[in-house]
PDB file of C-alpha atoms and ligand atoms in Angstrom:
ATOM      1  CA  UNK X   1     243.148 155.014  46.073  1.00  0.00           C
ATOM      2  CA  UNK X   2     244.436 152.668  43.645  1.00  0.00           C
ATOM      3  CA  UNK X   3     247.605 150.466  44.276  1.00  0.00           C
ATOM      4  CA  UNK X   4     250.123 148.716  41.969  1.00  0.00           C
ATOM      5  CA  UNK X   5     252.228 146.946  42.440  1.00  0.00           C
ATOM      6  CA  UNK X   6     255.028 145.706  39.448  1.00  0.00           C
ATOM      7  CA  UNK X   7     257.364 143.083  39.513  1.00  0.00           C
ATOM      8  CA  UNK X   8     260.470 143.548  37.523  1.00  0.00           C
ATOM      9  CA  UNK X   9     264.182 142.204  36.881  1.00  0.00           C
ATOM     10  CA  UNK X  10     264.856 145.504  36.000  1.00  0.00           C
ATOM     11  CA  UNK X  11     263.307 147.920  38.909  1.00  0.00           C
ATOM     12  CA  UNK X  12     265.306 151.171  37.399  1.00  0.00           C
ATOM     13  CA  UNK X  13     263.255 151.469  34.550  1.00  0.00           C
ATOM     14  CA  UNK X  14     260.524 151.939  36.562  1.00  0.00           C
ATOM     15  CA  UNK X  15     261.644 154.870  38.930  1.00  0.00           C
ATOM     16  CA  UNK X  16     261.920 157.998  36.734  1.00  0.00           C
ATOM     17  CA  UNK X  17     258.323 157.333  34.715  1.00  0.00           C
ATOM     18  CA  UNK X  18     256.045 158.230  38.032  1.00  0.00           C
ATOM     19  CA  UNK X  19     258.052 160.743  39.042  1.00  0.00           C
ATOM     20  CA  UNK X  20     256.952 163.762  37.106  1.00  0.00           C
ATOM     21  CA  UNK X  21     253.919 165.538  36.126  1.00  0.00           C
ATOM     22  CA  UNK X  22     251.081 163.421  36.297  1.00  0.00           C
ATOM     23  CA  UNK X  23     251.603 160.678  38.145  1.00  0.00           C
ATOM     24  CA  UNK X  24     253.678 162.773  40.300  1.00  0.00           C
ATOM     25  CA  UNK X  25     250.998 164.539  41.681  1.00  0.00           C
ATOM     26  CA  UNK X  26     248.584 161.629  41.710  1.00  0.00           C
ATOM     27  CA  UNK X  27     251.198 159.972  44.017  1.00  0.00           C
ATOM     28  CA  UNK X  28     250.991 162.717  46.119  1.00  0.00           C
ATOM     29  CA  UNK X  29     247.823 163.530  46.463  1.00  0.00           C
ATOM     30  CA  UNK X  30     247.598 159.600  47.778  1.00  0.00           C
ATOM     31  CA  UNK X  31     245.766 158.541  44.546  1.00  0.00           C
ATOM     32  CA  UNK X  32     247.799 156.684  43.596  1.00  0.00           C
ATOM     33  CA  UNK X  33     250.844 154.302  44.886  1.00  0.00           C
ATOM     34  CA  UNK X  34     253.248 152.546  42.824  1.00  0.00           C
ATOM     35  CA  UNK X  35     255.340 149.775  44.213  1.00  0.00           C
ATOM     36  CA  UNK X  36     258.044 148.035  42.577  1.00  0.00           C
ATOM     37  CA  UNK X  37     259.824 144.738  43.593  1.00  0.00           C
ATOM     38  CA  UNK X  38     262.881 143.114  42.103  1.00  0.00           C
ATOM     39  CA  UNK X  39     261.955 139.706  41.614  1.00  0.00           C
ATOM     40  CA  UNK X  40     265.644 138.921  42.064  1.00  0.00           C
ATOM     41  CA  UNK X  41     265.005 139.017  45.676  1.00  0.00           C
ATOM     42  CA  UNK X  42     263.231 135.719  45.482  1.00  0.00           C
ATOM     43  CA  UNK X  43     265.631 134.823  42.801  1.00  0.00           C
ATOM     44  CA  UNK X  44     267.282 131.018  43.690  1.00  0.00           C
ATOM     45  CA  UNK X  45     271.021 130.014  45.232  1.00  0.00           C
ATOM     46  CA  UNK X  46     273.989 132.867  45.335  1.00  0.00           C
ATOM     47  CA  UNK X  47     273.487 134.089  42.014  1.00  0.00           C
ATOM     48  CA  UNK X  48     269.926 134.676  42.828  1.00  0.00           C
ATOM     49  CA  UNK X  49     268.347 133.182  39.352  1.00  0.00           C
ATOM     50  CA  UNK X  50     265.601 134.021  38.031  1.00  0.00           C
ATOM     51  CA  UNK X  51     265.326 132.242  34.445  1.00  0.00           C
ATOM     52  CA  UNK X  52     266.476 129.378  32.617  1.00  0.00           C
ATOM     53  CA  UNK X  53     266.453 127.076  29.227  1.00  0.00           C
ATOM     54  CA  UNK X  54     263.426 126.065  28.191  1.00  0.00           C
ATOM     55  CA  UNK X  55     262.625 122.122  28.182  1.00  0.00           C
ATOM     56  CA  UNK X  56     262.400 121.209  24.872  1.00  0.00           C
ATOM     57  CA  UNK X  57     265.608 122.874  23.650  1.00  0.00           C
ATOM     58  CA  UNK X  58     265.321 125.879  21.441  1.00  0.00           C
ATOM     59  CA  UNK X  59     266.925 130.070  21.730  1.00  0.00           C
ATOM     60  CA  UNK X  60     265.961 132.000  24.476  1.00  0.00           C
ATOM     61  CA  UNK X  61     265.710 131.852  28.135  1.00  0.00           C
ATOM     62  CA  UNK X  62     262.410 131.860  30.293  1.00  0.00           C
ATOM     63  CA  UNK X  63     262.023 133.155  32.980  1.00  0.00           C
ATOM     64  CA  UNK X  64     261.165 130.505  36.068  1.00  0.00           C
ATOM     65  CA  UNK X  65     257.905 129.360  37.861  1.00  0.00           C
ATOM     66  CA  UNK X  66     259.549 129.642  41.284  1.00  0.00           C
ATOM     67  CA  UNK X  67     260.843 133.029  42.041  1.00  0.00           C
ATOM     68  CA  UNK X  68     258.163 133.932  40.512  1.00  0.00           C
ATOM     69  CA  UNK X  69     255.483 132.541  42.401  1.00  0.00           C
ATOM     70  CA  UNK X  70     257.379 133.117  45.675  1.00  0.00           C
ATOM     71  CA  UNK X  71     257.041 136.616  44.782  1.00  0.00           C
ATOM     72  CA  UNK X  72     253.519 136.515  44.087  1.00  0.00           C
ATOM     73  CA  UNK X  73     252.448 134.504  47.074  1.00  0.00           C
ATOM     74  CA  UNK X  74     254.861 137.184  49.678  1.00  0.00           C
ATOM     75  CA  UNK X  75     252.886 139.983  47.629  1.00  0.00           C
ATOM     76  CA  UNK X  76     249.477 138.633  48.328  1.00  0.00           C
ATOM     77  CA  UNK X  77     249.750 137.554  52.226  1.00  0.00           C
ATOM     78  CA  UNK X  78     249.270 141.299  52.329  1.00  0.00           C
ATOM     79  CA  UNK X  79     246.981 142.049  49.266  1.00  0.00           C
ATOM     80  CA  UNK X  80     244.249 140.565  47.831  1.00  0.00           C
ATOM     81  CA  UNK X  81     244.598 141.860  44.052  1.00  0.00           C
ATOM     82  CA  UNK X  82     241.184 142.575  41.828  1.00  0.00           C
ATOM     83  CA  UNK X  83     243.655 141.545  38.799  1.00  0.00           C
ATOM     84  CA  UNK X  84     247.422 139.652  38.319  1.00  0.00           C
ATOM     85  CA  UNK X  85     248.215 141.376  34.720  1.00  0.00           C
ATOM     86  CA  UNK X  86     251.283 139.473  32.391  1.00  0.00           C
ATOM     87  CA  UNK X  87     252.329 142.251  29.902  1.00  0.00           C
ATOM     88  CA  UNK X  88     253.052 140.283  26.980  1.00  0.00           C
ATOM     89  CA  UNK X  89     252.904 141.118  23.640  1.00  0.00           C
ATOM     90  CA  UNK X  90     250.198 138.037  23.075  1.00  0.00           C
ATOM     91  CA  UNK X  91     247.807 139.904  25.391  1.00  0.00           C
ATOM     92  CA  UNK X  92     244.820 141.595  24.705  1.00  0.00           C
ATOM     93  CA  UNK X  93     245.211 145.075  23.050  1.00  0.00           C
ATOM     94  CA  UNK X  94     244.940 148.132  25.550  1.00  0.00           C
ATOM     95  CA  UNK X  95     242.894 150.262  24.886  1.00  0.00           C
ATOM     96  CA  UNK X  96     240.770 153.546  26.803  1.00  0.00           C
ATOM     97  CA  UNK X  97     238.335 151.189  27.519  1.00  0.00           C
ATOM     98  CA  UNK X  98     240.509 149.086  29.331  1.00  0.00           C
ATOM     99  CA  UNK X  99     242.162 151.798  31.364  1.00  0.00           C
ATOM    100  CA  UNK X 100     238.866 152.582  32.157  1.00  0.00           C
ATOM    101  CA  UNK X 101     237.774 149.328  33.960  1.00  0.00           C
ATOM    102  CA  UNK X 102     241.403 148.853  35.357  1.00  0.00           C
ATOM    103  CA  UNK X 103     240.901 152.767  36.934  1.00  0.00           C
ATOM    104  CA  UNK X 104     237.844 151.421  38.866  1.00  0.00           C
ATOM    105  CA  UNK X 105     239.553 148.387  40.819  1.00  0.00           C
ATOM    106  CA  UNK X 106     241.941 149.244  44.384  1.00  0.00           C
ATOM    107  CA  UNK X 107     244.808 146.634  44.055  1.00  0.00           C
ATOM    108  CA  UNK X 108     246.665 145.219  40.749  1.00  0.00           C
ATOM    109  CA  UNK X 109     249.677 143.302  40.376  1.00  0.00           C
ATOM    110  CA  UNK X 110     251.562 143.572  37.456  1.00  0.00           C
ATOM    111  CA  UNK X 111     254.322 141.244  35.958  1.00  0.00           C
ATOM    112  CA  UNK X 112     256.638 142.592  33.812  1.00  0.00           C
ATOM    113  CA  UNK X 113     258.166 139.813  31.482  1.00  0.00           C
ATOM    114  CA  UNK X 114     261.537 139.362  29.769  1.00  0.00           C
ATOM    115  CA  UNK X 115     263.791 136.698  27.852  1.00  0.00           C
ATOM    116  CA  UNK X 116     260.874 134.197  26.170  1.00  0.00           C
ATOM    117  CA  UNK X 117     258.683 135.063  28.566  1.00  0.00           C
ATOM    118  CA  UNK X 118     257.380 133.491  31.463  1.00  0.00           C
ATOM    119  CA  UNK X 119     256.869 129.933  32.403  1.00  0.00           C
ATOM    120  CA  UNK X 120     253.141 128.935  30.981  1.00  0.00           C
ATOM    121  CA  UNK X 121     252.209 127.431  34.161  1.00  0.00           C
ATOM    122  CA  UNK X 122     252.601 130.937  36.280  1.00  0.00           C
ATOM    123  CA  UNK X 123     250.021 132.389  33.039  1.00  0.00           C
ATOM    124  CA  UNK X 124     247.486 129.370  33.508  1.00  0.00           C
ATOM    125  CA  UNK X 125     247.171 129.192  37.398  1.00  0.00           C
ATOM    126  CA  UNK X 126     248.041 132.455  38.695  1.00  0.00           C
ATOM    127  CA  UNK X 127     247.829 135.215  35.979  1.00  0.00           C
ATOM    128  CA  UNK X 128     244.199 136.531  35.501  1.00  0.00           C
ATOM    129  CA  UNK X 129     244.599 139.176  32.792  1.00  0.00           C
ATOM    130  CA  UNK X 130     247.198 139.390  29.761  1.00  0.00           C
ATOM    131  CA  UNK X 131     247.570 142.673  28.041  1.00  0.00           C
ATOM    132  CA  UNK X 132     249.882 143.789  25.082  1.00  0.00           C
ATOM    133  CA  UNK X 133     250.255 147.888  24.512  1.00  0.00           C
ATOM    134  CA  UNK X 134     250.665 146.762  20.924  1.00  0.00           C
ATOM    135  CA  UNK X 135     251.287 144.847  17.903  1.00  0.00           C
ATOM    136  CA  UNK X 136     255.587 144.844  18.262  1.00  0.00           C
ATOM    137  CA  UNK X 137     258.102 143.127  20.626  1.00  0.00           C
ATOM    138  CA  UNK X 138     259.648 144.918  23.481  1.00  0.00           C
ATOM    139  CA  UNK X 139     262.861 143.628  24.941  1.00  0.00           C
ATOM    140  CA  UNK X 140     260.883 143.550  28.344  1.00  0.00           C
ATOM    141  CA  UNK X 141     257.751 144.521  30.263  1.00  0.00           C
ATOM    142  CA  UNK X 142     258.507 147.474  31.997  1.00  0.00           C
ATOM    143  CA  UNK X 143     258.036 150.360  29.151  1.00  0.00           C
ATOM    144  CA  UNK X 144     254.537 148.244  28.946  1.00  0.00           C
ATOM    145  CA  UNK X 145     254.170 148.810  32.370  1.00  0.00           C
ATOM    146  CA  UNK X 146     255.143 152.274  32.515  1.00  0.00           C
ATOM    147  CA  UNK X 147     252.658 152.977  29.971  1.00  0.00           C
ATOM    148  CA  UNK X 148     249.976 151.088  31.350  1.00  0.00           C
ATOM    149  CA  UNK X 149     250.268 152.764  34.764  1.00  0.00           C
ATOM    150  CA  UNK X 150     250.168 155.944  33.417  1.00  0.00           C
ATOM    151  CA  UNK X 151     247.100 155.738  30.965  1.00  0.00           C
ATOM    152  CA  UNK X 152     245.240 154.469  33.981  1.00  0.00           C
ATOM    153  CA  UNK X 153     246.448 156.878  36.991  1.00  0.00           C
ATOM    154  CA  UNK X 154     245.813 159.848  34.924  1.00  0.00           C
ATOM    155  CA  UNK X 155     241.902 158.929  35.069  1.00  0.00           C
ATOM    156  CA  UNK X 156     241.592 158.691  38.973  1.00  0.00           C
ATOM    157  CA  UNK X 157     239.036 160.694  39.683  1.00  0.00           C
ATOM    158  CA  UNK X 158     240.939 164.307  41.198  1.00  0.00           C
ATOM    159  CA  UNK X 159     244.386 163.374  39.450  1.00  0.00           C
ATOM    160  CA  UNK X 160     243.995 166.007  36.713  1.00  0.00           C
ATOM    161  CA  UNK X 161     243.219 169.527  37.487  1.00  0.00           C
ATOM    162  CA  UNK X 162     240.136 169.642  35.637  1.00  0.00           C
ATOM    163  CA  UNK X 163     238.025 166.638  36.472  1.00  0.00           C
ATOM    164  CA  UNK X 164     236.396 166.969  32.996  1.00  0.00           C
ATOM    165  CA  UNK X 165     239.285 166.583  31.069  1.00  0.00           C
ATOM    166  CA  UNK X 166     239.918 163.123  30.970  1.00  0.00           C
ATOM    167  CA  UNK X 167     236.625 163.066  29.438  1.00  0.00           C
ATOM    168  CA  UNK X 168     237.290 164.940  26.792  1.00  0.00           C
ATOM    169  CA  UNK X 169     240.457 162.816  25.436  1.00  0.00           C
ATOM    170  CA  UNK X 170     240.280 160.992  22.141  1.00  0.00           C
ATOM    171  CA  UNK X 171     238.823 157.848  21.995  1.00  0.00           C
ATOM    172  CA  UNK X 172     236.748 158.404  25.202  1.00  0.00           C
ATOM    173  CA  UNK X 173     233.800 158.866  23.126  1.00  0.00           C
ATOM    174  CA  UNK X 174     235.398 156.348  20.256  1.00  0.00           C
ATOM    175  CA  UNK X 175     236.210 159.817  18.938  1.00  0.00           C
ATOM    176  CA  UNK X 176     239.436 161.490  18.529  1.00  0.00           C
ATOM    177  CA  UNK X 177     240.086 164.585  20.037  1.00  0.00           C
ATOM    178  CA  UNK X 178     239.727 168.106  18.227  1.00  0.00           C
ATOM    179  CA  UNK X 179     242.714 170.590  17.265  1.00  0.00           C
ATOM    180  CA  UNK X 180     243.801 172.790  19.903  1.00  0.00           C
ATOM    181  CA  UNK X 181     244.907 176.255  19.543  1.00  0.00           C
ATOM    182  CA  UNK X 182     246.711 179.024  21.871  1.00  0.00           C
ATOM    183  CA  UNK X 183     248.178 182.580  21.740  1.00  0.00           C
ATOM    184  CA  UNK X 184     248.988 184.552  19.769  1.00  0.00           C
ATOM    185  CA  UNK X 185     245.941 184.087  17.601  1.00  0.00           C
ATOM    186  CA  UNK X 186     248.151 184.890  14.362  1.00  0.00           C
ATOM    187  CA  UNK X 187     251.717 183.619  13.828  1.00  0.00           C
ATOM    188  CA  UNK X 188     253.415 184.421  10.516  1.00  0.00           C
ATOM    189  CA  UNK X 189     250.231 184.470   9.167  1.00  0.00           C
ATOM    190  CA  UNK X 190     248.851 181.634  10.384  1.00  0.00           C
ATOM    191  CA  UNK X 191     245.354 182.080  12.025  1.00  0.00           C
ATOM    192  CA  UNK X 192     243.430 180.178  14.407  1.00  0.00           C
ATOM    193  CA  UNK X 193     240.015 178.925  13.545  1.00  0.00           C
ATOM    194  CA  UNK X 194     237.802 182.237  13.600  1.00  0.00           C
ATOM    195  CA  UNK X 195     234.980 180.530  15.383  1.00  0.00           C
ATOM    196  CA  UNK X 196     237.506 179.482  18.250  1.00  0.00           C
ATOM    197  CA  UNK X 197     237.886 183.493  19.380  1.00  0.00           C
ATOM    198  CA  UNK X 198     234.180 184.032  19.087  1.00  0.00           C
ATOM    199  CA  UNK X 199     233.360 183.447  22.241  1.00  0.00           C
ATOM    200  CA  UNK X 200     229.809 181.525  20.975  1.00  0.00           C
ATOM    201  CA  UNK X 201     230.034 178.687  23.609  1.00  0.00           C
ATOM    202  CA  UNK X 202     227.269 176.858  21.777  1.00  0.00           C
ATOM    203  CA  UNK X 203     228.858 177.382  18.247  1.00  0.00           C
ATOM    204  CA  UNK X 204     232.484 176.249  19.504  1.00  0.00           C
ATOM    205  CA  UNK X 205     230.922 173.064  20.564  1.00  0.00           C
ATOM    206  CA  UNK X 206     229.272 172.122  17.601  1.00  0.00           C
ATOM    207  CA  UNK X 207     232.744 172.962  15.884  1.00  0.00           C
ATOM    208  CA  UNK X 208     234.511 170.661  18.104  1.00  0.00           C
ATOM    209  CA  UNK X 209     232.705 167.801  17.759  1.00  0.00           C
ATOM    210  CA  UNK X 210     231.893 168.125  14.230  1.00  0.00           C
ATOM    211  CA  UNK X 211     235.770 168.637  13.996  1.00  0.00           C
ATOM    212  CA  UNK X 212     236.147 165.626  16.152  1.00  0.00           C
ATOM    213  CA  UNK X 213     233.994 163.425  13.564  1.00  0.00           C
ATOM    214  CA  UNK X 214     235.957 164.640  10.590  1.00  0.00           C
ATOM    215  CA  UNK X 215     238.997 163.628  12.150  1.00  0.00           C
ATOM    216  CA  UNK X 216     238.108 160.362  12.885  1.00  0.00           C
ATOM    217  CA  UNK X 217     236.672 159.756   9.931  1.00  0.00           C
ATOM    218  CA  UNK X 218     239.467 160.559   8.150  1.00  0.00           C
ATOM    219  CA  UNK X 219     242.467 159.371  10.174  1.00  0.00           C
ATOM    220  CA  UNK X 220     240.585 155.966  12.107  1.00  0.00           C
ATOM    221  CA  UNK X 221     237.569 154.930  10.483  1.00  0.00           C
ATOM    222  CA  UNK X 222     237.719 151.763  12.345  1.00  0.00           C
ATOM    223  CA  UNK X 223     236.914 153.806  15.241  1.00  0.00           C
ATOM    224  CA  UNK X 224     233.176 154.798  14.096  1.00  0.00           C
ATOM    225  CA  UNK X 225     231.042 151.664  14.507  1.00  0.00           C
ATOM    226  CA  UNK X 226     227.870 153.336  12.768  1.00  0.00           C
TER     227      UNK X 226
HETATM  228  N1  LIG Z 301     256.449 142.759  26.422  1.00  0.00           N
HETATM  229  C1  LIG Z 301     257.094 142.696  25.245  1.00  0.00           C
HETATM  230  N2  LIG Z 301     256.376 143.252  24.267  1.00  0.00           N
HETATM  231  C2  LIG Z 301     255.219 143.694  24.841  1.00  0.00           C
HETATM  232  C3  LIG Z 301     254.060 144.355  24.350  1.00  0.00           C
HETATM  233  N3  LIG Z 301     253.926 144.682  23.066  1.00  0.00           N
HETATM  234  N4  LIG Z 301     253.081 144.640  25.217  1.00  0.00           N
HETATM  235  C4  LIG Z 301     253.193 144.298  26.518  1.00  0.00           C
HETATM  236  N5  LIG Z 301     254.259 143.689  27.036  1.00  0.00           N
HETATM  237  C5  LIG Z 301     255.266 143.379  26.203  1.00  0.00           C
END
């Protein structure tokens, strides 16, 4: 059972994503639990605050050490976390790898960030992992989030149907995955790979994986280390 919980300004972006499909059923089959909390409930005075200027002067608000850490420290009376995770877009690259480790641990916290970004002091004292799903800006964390939630409940171990198939995804083997086909075997014309309807187990392999190579090759080189 893996938990997560997300801190957010904006907790409605976060409803709809594990509510379908996948995560749906990991969810329910209690693989899974997703928890989100609206940091403006530890936001400061009547109008419940959560950011502010930056010292310094300069555009852009940032979002403040207080609620935040409030947050965090009501969140981990009850949980002891195996990683805090800052989505930011300075982070360290996710990648299948990643999702791997992060599928292994039983309790992450993740911070969603907006405005500038969060006070440096929360990211030097309390944060213990920074991850970006890419080289662009996003007006906020939670799409990150989203994202990084699903990539890693998918691989639970009894979340997909088939427990092989997660194994079989691209990049698990720093390989992309080969074509797929389905019925009808012909459409306008257009056949599917012979050796596909064969029904030579051994010979479909070899023409997945050498299909896999080719791909790779051709569309991420960068992906074959030898
Ligand atoms: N927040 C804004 N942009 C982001 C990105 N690329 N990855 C993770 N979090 C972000």
């Amino acid at each position: 059972m893996l938990k997560i919980d997300i801190i957010s300004v904006i907790p409605d972006l976060l409803t709809s994503p594990f509510q379908h499909s996948i995560m749906k059923r990991a969810r329910e089959k209690n693989l899974l639990e997703v928890n989100v909390i609206d940091l403006k409930n530890f936001g400061i005075g009547n109008y419940r605050q959560v950011d502010d200027y930056q010292f310094g002067g300069g555009a852009g608000m940032v979002m403040m050490i207080e609620p935040l850490v409030n947050c965090i420290e009501s969140l981990t009376q009850n949980t002891q976390y195996d990683e805090i995770i800052y989505l930011t877009p300075d982070g360290s690259t996710l990648n299948q790898k990643m999702c791997n480790m992060l599928s292994l641990k039983e309790n992450l916290l993740v911070i969603c960030g907006h405005y500038k970004g969060i006070d440096q002091r929360v990211r030097d004292h309390w944060i213990t992992m920074e991850i970006s799903i890419g080289d662009y800006v996003l007006s906020g964390g939670e799409l990150a989030a989203a994202i990084l939630v699903d990539s890693i409940g998918r691989l639970l171990p009894g979340v997909l149907n088939d427990e092989t198939s997660a194994l079989t995804d691209s990049f698990q083997d720093d390989l992309l995955a080969p074509p797929v086909y389905s019925r009808p075997a012909e459409f306008r014309g257009i056949k599917v790979p012979d050796i596909l309807l064969s029904g030579h187990e051994e010979k479909i392999n070899q023409w997945r994986y050498e299909s896999s190579l080719n791909l790779t090759k051709m569309k991420r080189p960068d992906l074959m280390k030898e």
